[in-house]
Each structure stands twice: as structure tokens, then as C-alpha cells.
Amino acid sequence: MMSRHSHYPKDAPAAKHDLLYPSWLAHLVTHNNHDGNHHNGHTTAAATNDAITTIEDLCQSLLQSSDPSKHHQHQHRHEKLATVYTYRDAPTRPKPLSRAPRIWNVCPSRLFFAATAHSSSHSSSSLLQTCRMAVKCPSAILRSNSNSDDDKSRRDATNSRSFSSFVRYLKRSRLVAVVACDSVGRIGFLVPPGDDDGGNGTTRDDDDENNYAAYFHYAPL
């Protein structure tokens, strides 16, 4: 079998964040991972009235995410997904990324790539920029903790599994996570590795390190 490119960061993390997501999405991810079903980007319609199906829907959702009055509505109640790390490619101006970025919604991958087709993170004039986001790989947890049964190892493993489950859910369902506007007016999109070029939504086994990382595309609103 041909080896595939690893998207997992090899350099040291620069910052730590508590990544939040809506309670309805947490329920959906748990249900999806238990029964193995996926719906190719149509899962949001059953879970929220804010289903994103067009570029206009996406723009409207991003605008709503910048309105503090929307944050306390039932469909936007958030809980912690995982503690994640960012690296030296993360933004620092006008401020670093939020210590608690909030996933606001999800949209079909095809819609995200259609909306951003003319933006390249490799261009100095690009609207969208890209940085990496990851959690600890299980192999790294074992290396850093000699006793795999200690509390820290268990917490780290649970945290990593939570993020990996979410990444695999996005891959299987061909979705991109829409990240709410932050305090400096910056929006974002969390894209599974391998899907950052409009991939086919396939996923590899649970131990694949690519399931423990994602790309964060960001821009001013």
C-alpha cells in the first residue's frame, strides 16, 4: 500500500485553546459515531433550523455568529469539544486566536470550496489564511507518560479521542466546521486534513495521526 502524506504537525505547539461546539452538534457526532451512519453533508437540517445549503446561508450564519444576542439561544449553547494546540503559523495580529474558539455550525465541504475557490493560502493577497490545529496523538501520550494508567494519560487520551471523533465525523459526512466570529472580527473554518483540497470524505483507521489534526482557515469578516 502506498503511504499517504501526514498532515500532523511535527513542531512544538505555540498555544493551547479550549475548542467549543454546539450541544446539538455534540449529540449528532456521538450518534453518528455510535451507529456509523453519515449523510454526506445533510445532517444539519435535522439538528438545527440554521442548516447551511447555499453561500447566502453561509454568509448569514457568519453574520449571526458576530451578534452576541444570538449566543444564548438554545441552538447555540456550547460545550467543550477538546483542548487543542495551534502552532507558529497561527495568527498573532491584531490578536492571537481566542483561547476558546466556538464552532458555530457546519456546512457541506463542496459549499466551502465553492465559496473560497479563488482564495489560496499560498498567496500574499489571499483572503483566507491557514494554520494548523491538533491534539496529542495516542503514541505521543504513551511516550510522554511512562505509566499509561495514570490520570493524566487517561485525560489526554479522552481529549484526543473526542477531537479525533469530530474530525472523522466531518470527513465521513463531507462537512466543514464554521467557527464563530471572534472579538477582533475574525471568522474561521475547521477543515479535516485530506479534505482541504475538496477530498472525497474517506477516512482511515482510528490510529491514523491525520485524525488528530485539522486545518484552520481564517479571515476578517
Short mmCIF file of C-alpha atoms in Angstrom, two decimals:
data_model
loop_
_atom_site.label_atom_id
_atom_site.label_comp_id
_atom_site.label_asym_id
_atom_site.label_seq_id
_atom_site.Cartn_x
_atom_site.Cartn_y
_atom_site.Cartn_z
CA MET A 1 0.00 0.00 0.00
CA MET A 2 1.26 3.48 -0.83
CA SER A 3 1.97 5.68 2.15
CA ARG A 4 -0.10 8.84 2.45
CA HIS A 5 1.07 12.30 3.34
CA SER A 6 0.98 13.10 7.05
CA HIS A 7 -0.73 16.36 7.93
CA TYR A 8 0.09 16.06 11.63
CA PRO A 9 2.33 18.90 12.95
CA LYS A 10 5.86 17.83 13.87
CA ASP A 11 6.93 21.11 15.51
CA ALA A 12 6.21 22.21 19.07
CA PRO A 13 2.83 23.82 19.85
CA ALA A 14 2.73 27.58 20.35
CA ALA A 15 -0.61 27.96 22.16
CA LYS A 16 -3.43 25.98 23.76
CA HIS A 17 -7.18 26.52 23.31
CA ASP A 18 -10.45 25.06 24.55
CA LEU A 19 -12.40 24.36 21.36
CA LEU A 20 -16.16 24.63 21.90
CA TYR A 21 -19.04 23.30 19.79
CA PRO A 22 -22.87 23.50 19.93
CA SER A 23 -24.64 20.93 22.09
CA TRP A 24 -26.78 19.83 19.13
CA LEU A 25 -23.63 19.08 17.16
CA ALA A 26 -22.09 17.17 20.07
CA HIS A 27 -25.18 14.96 20.16
CA LEU A 28 -25.04 14.47 16.40
CA VAL A 29 -21.36 13.47 16.43
CA THR A 30 -21.95 10.98 19.26
CA HIS A 31 -24.94 9.44 17.49
CA ASN A 32 -23.09 9.28 14.18
CA ASN A 33 -20.05 7.59 15.69
CA HIS A 34 -22.20 5.04 17.50
CA ASP A 35 -24.28 3.93 14.55
CA GLY A 36 -21.71 4.57 11.80
CA ASN A 37 -24.19 6.45 9.62
CA HIS A 38 -23.38 9.57 7.67
CA HIS A 39 -25.37 11.70 5.30
CA ASN A 40 -22.91 13.45 3.01
CA GLY A 41 -23.42 16.96 4.32
CA HIS A 42 -27.17 16.86 5.01
CA THR A 43 -27.02 16.22 8.76
CA THR A 44 -27.55 19.82 9.86
CA ALA A 45 -31.11 20.05 8.59
CA ALA A 46 -32.34 17.53 11.15
CA ALA A 47 -30.49 19.14 14.03
CA THR A 48 -31.00 22.88 13.67
CA ASN A 49 -33.08 25.45 11.86
CA ASP A 50 -29.85 27.10 10.70
CA ALA A 51 -28.94 24.48 8.09
CA ILE A 52 -26.43 25.86 5.58
CA THR A 53 -27.16 24.85 1.99
CA THR A 54 -26.17 27.94 -0.03
CA ILE A 55 -23.40 30.54 0.02
CA GLU A 56 -26.04 33.07 1.14
CA ASP A 57 -26.88 30.80 4.10
CA LEU A 58 -23.18 30.61 4.96
CA CYS A 59 -22.79 34.39 4.91
CA GLN A 60 -25.91 34.83 7.06
CA SER A 61 -24.70 32.27 9.60
CA LEU A 62 -21.32 34.01 9.89
CA LEU A 63 -23.03 37.36 10.44
CA GLN A 64 -25.22 35.83 13.15
CA SER A 65 -22.12 34.46 14.86
CA SER A 66 -20.88 38.03 15.34
CA ASP A 67 -24.10 39.02 17.17
CA PRO A 68 -23.74 38.44 20.94
CA SER A 69 -27.54 38.31 21.35
CA LYS A 70 -27.58 35.06 19.32
CA HIS A 71 -25.08 33.28 21.54
CA HIS A 72 -27.54 32.41 24.31
CA GLN A 73 -30.24 30.94 22.08
CA HIS A 74 -30.89 27.24 22.56
CA GLN A 75 -29.36 26.09 19.26
CA HIS A 76 -26.13 27.95 20.06
CA ARG A 77 -25.45 26.61 23.56
CA HIS A 78 -21.87 25.38 23.58
CA GLU A 79 -19.84 22.77 25.38
CA LYS A 80 -16.17 21.83 25.29
CA LEU A 81 -15.09 19.58 22.45
CA ALA A 82 -11.39 19.31 23.30
CA THR A 83 -8.26 21.16 24.34
CA VAL A 84 -6.36 21.76 21.10
CA TYR A 85 -2.99 23.20 20.14
CA THR A 86 -2.02 25.73 17.49
CA TYR A 87 1.45 26.34 16.09
CA ARG A 88 3.73 29.10 14.86
CA ASP A 89 1.64 29.57 11.71
CA ALA A 90 -1.37 30.72 13.79
CA PRO A 91 -2.30 34.42 13.60
CA THR A 92 -0.90 36.87 16.13
CA ARG A 93 -2.29 40.18 14.78
CA PRO A 94 -4.34 42.08 15.65
CA LYS A 95 -4.63 39.45 18.42
CA PRO A 96 -3.90 35.71 18.70
CA LEU A 97 -6.71 33.23 18.21
CA SER A 98 -9.26 33.09 21.01
CA ARG A 99 -8.45 30.84 23.95
CA ALA A 100 -11.95 29.38 23.49
CA PRO A 101 -12.90 29.40 19.78
CA ARG A 102 -16.54 28.43 19.16
CA ILE A 103 -17.71 26.19 16.35
CA TRP A 104 -20.95 27.81 15.22
CA ASN A 105 -22.29 25.44 12.58
CA VAL A 106 -21.23 23.04 9.85
CA CYS A 107 -21.57 23.33 6.10
CA PRO A 108 -21.02 20.93 3.19
CA SER A 109 -17.39 20.76 2.09
CA ARG A 110 -18.39 21.38 -1.53
CA LEU A 111 -20.02 24.66 -0.50
CA PHE A 112 -16.95 25.82 1.41
CA PHE A 113 -14.65 25.08 -1.52
CA ALA A 114 -17.04 26.75 -3.96
CA ALA A 115 -17.19 29.87 -1.78
CA THR A 116 -13.40 30.04 -1.39
CA ALA A 117 -12.34 28.76 -4.80
CA HIS A 118 -10.38 31.93 -5.63
CA SER A 119 -8.57 32.10 -2.29
CA SER A 120 -5.19 30.45 -1.85
CA SER A 121 -3.32 30.42 1.46
CA HIS A 122 -0.09 30.45 -0.54
CA SER A 123 -0.82 33.90 -1.99
CA SER A 124 0.18 37.09 -0.19
CA SER A 125 -3.09 38.66 -1.38
CA SER A 126 -5.23 35.75 -0.18
CA LEU A 127 -8.33 36.50 1.86
CA LEU A 128 -8.19 33.17 3.71
CA GLN A 129 -5.06 32.25 5.63
CA THR A 130 -4.33 28.82 7.08
CA CYS A 131 -2.85 27.44 10.27
CA ARG A 132 -2.72 24.03 11.90
CA MET A 133 -4.68 22.73 14.86
CA ALA A 134 -4.12 19.38 16.60
CA VAL A 135 -4.34 17.30 19.76
CA LYS A 136 -1.84 14.79 21.11
CA CYS A 137 -1.52 11.54 19.17
CA PRO A 138 -2.02 8.35 21.23
CA SER A 139 1.60 7.36 20.51
CA ALA A 140 2.81 10.71 21.91
CA ILE A 141 0.69 10.25 25.03
CA LEU A 142 2.29 6.87 25.66
CA ARG A 143 5.80 8.25 25.11
CA SER A 144 5.31 11.22 27.45
CA ASN A 145 3.70 9.21 30.25
CA SER A 146 5.59 6.14 31.39
CA ASN A 147 2.53 4.85 33.27
CA SER A 148 -0.31 4.62 30.74
CA ASP A 149 -2.81 4.11 33.58
CA ASP A 150 -2.18 7.41 35.33
CA ASP A 151 -4.84 10.13 35.43
CA LYS A 152 -3.04 12.49 33.06
CA SER A 153 -2.69 9.81 30.40
CA ARG A 154 -6.38 8.97 30.66
CA ARG A 155 -7.39 12.63 30.41
CA ASP A 156 -5.10 13.20 27.43
CA ALA A 157 -6.39 10.09 25.68
CA THR A 158 -10.03 11.06 26.26
CA ASN A 159 -9.35 14.57 24.97
CA SER A 160 -7.63 13.27 21.84
CA ARG A 161 -10.40 10.74 21.13
CA SER A 162 -13.00 13.49 21.38
CA PHE A 163 -11.27 15.66 18.78
CA SER A 164 -10.48 12.66 16.55
CA SER A 165 -14.13 11.59 16.62
CA PHE A 166 -15.14 15.05 15.46
CA VAL A 167 -12.55 15.13 12.65
CA ARG A 168 -13.64 11.69 11.45
CA TYR A 169 -17.29 12.79 11.60
CA LEU A 170 -16.51 15.79 9.39
CA LYS A 171 -14.64 13.55 6.93
CA ARG A 172 -17.35 10.91 6.70
CA SER A 173 -20.14 13.45 6.38
CA ARG A 174 -18.16 15.68 3.98
CA LEU A 175 -18.56 18.72 6.21
CA VAL A 176 -16.51 21.72 7.28
CA ALA A 177 -16.94 23.30 10.72
CA VAL A 178 -17.84 27.01 10.68
CA VAL A 179 -16.09 28.87 13.51
CA ALA A 180 -17.82 31.91 15.00
CA CYS A 181 -16.56 35.44 14.60
CA ASP A 182 -14.16 36.33 17.42
CA SER A 183 -13.56 39.58 19.32
CA VAL A 184 -11.44 41.07 16.53
CA GLY A 185 -13.90 40.17 13.76
CA ARG A 186 -12.08 37.07 12.56
CA ILE A 187 -14.06 34.12 11.18
CA GLY A 188 -12.79 30.61 10.55
CA PHE A 189 -13.37 27.18 9.08
CA LEU A 190 -12.06 23.93 10.52
CA VAL A 191 -11.26 21.57 7.63
CA PRO A 192 -10.23 17.91 8.08
CA PRO A 193 -6.83 17.00 6.62
CA GLY A 194 -7.17 15.35 3.27
CA ASP A 195 -10.33 17.38 2.67
CA ASP A 196 -8.51 20.70 2.36
CA ASP A 197 -8.37 20.13 -1.39
CA GLY A 198 -12.01 19.09 -1.74
CA GLY A 199 -11.38 15.47 -0.82
CA ASN A 200 -13.84 12.62 -1.17
CA GLY A 201 -14.78 12.25 2.50
CA THR A 202 -12.95 8.97 3.04
CA THR A 203 -11.38 8.20 6.40
CA ARG A 204 -8.64 5.91 7.61
CA ASP A 205 -8.40 3.83 10.78
CA ASP A 206 -8.65 5.31 14.26
CA ASP A 207 -4.88 5.25 14.86
CA ASP A 208 -4.06 7.42 11.84
CA GLU A 209 -2.36 10.59 13.10
CA ASN A 210 -4.22 12.63 10.46
CA ASN A 211 -7.38 12.08 12.50
CA TYR A 212 -5.82 14.12 15.32
CA ALA A 213 -5.19 17.28 13.29
CA ALA A 214 -7.11 19.76 11.14
CA TYR A 215 -6.54 22.95 9.17
CA PHE A 216 -7.97 26.22 10.41
CA HIS A 217 -8.73 28.67 7.58
CA TYR A 218 -9.38 32.21 8.85
CA ALA A 219 -10.11 35.71 7.60
CA PRO A 220 -11.60 39.02 8.77
CA LEU A 221 -15.41 39.07 8.49
#
